[in-house]
mmCIF file of C-alpha atoms in Angstrom:
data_model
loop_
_atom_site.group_PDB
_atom_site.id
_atom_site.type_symbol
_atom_site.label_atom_id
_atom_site.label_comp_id
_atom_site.label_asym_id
_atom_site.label_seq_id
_atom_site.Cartn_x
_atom_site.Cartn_y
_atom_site.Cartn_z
ATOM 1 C CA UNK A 22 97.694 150.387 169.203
ATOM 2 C CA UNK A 23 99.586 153.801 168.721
ATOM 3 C CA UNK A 24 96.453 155.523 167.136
ATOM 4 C CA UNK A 25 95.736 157.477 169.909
ATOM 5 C CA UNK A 26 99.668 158.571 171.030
ATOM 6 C CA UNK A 27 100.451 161.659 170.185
ATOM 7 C CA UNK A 28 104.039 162.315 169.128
ATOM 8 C CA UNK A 29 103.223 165.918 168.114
ATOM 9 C CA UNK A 30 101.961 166.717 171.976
ATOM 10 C CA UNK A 31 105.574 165.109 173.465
ATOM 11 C CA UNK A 32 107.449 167.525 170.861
ATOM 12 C CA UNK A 33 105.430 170.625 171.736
ATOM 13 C CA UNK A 34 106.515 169.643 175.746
ATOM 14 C CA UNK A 35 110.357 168.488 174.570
ATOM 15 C CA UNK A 36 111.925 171.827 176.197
ATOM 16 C CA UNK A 37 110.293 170.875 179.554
ATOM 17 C CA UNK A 38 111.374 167.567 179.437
ATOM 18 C CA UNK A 39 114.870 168.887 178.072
ATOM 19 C CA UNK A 40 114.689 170.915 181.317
ATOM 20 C CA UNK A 41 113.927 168.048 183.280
ATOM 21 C CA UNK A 42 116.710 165.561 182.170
ATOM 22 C CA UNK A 43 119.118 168.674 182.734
ATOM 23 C CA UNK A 44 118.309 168.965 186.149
ATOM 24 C CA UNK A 45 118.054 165.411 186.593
ATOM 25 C CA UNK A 46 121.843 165.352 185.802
ATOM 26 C CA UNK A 47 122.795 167.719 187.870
ATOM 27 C CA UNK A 48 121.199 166.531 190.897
ATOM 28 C CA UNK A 49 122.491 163.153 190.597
ATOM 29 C CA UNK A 50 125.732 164.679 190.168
ATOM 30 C CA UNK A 51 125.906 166.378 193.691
ATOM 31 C CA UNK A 52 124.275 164.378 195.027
ATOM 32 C CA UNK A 53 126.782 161.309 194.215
ATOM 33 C CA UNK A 54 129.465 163.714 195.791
ATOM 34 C CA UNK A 55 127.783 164.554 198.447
ATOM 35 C CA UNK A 56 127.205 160.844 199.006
ATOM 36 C CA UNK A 57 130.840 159.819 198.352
ATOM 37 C CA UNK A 58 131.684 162.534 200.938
ATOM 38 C CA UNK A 59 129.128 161.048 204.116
ATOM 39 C CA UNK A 60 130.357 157.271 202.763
ATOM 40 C CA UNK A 61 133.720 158.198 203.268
ATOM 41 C CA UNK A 62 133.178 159.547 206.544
ATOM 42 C CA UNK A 63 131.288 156.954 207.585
ATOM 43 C CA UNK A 64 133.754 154.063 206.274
ATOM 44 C CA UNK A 65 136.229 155.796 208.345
ATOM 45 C CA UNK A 66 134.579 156.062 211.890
ATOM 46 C CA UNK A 67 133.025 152.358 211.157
ATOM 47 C CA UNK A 68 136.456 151.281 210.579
ATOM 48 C CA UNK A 69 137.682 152.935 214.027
ATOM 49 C CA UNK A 70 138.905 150.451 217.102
ATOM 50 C CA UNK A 71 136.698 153.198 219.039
ATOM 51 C CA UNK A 72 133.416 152.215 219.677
ATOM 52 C CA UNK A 73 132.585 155.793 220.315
ATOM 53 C CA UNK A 74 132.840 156.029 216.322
ATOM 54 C CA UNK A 75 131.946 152.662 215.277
ATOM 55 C CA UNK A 76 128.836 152.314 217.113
ATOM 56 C CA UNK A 77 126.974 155.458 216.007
ATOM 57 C CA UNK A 78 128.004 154.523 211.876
ATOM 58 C CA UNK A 79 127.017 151.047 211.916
ATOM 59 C CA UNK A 80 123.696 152.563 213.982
ATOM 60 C CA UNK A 81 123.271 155.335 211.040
ATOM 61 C CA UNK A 82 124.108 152.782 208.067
ATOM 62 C CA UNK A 83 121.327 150.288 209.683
ATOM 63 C CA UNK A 84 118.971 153.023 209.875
ATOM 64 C CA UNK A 85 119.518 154.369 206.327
ATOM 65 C CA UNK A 86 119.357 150.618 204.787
ATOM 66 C CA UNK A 87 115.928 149.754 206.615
ATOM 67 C CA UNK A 88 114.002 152.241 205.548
ATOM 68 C CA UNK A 89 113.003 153.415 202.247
ATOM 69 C CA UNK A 90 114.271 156.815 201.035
ATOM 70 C CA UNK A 91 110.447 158.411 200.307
ATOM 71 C CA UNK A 92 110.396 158.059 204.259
ATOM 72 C CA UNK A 93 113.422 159.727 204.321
ATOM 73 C CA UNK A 94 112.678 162.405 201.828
ATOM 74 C CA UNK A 95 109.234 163.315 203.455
ATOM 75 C CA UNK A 96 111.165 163.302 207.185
ATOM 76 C CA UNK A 97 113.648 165.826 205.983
ATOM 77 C CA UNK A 98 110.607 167.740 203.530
ATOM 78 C CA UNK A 99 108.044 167.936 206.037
ATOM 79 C CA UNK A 100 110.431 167.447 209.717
ATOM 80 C CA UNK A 101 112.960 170.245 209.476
ATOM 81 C CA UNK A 102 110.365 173.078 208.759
ATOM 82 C CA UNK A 103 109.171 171.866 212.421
ATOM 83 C CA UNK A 104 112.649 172.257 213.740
ATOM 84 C CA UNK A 105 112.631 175.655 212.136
ATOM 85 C CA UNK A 106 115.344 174.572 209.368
ATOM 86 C CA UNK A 107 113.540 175.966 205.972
ATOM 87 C CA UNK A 108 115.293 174.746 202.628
ATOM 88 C CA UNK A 109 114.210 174.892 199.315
ATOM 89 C CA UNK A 110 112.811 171.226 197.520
ATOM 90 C CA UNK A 111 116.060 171.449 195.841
ATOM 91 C CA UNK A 112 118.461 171.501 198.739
ATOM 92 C CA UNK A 113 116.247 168.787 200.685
ATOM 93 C CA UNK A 114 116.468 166.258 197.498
ATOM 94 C CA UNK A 115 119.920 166.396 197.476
ATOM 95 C CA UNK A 116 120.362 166.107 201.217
ATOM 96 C CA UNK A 117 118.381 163.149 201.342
ATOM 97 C CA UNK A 118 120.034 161.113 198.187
ATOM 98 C CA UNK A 119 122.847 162.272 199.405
ATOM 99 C CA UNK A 120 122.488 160.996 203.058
ATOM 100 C CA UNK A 121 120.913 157.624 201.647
ATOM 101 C CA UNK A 122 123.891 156.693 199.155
ATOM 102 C CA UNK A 123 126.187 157.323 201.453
ATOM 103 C CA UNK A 124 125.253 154.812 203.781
ATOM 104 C CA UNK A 125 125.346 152.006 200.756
ATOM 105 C CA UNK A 126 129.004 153.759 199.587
ATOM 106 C CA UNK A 127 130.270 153.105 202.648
ATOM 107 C CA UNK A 128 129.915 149.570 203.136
ATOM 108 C CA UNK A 129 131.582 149.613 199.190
ATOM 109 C CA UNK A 130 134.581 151.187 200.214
ATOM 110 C CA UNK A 131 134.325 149.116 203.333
ATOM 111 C CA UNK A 132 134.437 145.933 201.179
ATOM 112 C CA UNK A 133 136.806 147.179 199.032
ATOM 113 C CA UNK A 134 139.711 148.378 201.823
ATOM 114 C CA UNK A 135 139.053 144.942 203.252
ATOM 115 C CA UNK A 136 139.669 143.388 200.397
ATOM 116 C CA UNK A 137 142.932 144.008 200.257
ATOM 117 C CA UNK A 138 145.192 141.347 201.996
ATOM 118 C CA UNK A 139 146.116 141.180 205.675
ATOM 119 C CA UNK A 140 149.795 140.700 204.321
ATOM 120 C CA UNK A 141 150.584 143.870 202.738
ATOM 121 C CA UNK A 142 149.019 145.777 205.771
ATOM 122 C CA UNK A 143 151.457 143.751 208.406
ATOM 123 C CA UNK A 144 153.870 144.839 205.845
ATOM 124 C CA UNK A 145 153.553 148.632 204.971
ATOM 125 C CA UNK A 146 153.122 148.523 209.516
ATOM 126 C CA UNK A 147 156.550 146.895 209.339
ATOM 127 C CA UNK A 148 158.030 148.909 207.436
ATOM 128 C CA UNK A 149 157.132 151.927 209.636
ATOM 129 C CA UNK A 150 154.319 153.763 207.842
ATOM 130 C CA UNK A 151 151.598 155.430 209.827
ATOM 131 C CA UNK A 152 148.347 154.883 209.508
ATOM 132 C CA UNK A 153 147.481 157.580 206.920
ATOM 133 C CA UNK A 154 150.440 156.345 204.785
ATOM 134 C CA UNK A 155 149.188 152.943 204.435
ATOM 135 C CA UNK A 156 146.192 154.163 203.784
ATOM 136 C CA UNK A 157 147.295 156.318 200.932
ATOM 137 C CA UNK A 158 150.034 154.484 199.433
ATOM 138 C CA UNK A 159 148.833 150.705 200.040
ATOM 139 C CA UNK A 160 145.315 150.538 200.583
ATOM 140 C CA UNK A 161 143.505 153.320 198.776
ATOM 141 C CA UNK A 162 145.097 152.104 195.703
ATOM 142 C CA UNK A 163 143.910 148.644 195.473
ATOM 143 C CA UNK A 164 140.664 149.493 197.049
ATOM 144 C CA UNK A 165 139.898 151.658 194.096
ATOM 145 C CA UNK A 166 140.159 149.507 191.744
ATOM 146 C CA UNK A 167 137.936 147.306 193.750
ATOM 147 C CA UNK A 168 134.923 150.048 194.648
ATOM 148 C CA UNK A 169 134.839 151.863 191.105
ATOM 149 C CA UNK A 170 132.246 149.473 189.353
ATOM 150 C CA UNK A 171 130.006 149.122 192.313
ATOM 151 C CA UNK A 172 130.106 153.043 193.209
ATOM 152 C CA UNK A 173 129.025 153.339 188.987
ATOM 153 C CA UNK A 174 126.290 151.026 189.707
ATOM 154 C CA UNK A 175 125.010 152.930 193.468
ATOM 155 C CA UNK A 176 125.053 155.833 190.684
ATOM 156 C CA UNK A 177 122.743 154.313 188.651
ATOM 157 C CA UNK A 178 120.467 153.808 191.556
ATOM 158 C CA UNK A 179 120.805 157.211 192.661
ATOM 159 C CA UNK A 180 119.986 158.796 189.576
ATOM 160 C CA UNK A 181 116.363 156.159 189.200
ATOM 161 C CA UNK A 182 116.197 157.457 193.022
ATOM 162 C CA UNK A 183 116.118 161.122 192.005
ATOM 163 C CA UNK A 184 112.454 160.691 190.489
ATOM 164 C CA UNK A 185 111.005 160.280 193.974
ATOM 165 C CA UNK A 186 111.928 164.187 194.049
ATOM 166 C CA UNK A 187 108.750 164.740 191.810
ATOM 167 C CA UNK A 188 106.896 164.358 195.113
ATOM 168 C CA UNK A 189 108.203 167.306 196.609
ATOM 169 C CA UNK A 190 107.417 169.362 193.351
ATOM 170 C CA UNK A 191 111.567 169.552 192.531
ATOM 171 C CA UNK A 192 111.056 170.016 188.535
ATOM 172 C CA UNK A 193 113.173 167.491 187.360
ATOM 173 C CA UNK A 194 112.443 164.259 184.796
ATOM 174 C CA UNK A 195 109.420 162.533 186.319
ATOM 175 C CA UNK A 196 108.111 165.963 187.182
ATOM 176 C CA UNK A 197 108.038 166.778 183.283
ATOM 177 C CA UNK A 198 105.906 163.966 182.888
ATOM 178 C CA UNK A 199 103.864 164.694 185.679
ATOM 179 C CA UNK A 200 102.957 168.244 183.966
ATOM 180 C CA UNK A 201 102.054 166.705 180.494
ATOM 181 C CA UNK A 202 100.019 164.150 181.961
ATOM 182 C CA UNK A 203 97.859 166.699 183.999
ATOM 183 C CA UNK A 204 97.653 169.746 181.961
ATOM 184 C CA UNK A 205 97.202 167.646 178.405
ATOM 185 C CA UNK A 206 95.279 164.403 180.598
ATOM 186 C CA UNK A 207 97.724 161.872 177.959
ATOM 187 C CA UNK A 208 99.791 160.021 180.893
ATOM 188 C CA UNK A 209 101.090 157.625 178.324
ATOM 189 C CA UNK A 210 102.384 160.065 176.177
ATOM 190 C CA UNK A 211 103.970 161.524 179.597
ATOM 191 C CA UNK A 212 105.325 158.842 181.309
ATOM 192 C CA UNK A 213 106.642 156.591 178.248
ATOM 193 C CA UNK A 214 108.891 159.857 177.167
ATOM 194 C CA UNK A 215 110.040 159.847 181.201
ATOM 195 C CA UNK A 216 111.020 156.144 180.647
ATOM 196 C CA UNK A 217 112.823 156.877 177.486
ATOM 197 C CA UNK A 218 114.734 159.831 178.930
ATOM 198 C CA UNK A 219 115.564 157.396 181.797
ATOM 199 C CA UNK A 220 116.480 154.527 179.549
ATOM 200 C CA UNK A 221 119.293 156.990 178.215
ATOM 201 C CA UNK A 222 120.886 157.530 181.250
ATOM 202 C CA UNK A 223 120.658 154.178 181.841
ATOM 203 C CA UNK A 224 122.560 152.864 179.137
ATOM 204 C CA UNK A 225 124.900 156.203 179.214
ATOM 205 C CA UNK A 226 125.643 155.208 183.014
ATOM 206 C CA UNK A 227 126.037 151.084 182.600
ATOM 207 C CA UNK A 228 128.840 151.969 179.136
ATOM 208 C CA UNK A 229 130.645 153.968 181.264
ATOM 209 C CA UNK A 230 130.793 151.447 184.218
ATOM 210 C CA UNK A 231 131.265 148.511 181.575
ATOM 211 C CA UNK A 232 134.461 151.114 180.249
ATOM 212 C CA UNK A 233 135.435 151.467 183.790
ATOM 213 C CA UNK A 234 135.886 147.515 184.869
ATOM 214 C CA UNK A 235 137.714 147.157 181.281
ATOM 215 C CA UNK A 236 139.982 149.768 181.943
ATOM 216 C CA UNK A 237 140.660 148.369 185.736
ATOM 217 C CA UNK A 238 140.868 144.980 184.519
ATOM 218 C CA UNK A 239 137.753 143.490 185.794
ATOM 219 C CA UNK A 240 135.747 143.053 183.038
ATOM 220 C CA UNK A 241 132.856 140.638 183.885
ATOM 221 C CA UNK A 242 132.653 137.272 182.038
ATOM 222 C CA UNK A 243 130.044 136.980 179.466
ATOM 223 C CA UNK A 244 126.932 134.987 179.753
ATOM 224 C CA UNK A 245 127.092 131.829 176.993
ATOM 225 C CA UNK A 246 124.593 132.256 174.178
#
């Protein structure tokens, strides 16, 4: 079955694929802070009494949520040259991961800062803290532990999100694969090393979540054999 695959061509292109999963990483990485940034934001104004703030969030996270990022990538890619706004591939792919995530992180830290009992908010009010107290010494606390292994798995979707960047020739993971596929016409050989590198960061991504909800005590029950 593996006759034909050539191991030797995937180690001759292993520095462009090392490339690749670099900038991958680092991608994903601002891009989950720019995300955690516009979630934040968004959390708060959708949180507001003021419909002059809740109305537009709700509006933007609606948007985001109903339609898929590659139509959001290709708005921002091919849209803002038209307005006159010209970034490089680089600064559009995280704008637009960035932008999308946020609208799913803030409906987690939503769920998480309403998770926390009505009680102990009538209580930190009674007790004469202002709103950015409770928020800091109350709620923020307990919503963290609540929001840290959902925000590790919008991460994981982020980073599985960042191949659509290949389509606006950003050289990252699936792009590597795209290269050895066209210059060396072995697709396999490309695109089962892109799944591999993937399947890493996967795994790398779901320890460190399965760490995380240990170390907050919420370790998911195991499945019964």
């Amino acid at each position: 079955m593996l006759e034909n695959f050539s191991f030797r061509t995937i180690g001759e292109y292993l520095p462009l694929f090392g490339q690749g999963l670099v900038t991958t990483v680092w991608l994903s990485v601002i891009s989950f802070a720019g995300a955690l940034l516009v979630g934040i934001l968004l959390c708060a104004m959708n949180l507001q009494r003021s419909r002059a703030l809740g109305v537009p969030a709700k509006a933007y996270i609606d948007v985001i949520r109903a339609t898929p990022l590659l139509v959001q990538l290709y708005f921002l890619y091919f849209g803002l040259p038209r307005l006159g706004i010209i970034l490089p591939e680089y600064i559009v792919g995280i704008l637009a991961l960035s932008l999308n995530s946020g609208a799913y992180i803030a409906e987690i830290i939503r769920a998480g800062i309403l998770s926390i009992p009505g009680g102990q908010v009538e209580a930190s009010v009674a007790s004469g803290m202002r709103y950015l107290q409770r928020m800091r010494l109350v709620i923020l606390p307990q919503a963290f532990k609540v929001t840290i292994p959902p925000l590790l798995g919008q991460a994981i979707v982020m980073v599985k999100d960042s191949a659509l960047l290949s389509l606006i020739s950003v050289a990252e993971l699936t792009r590597a694969g795209q290269l050895l596929a066209s210059d060396r016409f072995m697709p396999a050989e490309g695109f089962i090393t892109v799944a591999a590198f993937y399947l890493v960061l996967y795994y790398c991504l779901k320890g460190l979540a399965a760490f995380a909800s240990h170390w907050l005590g919420r370790e998911p029950a195991r499945s019964r054999p």
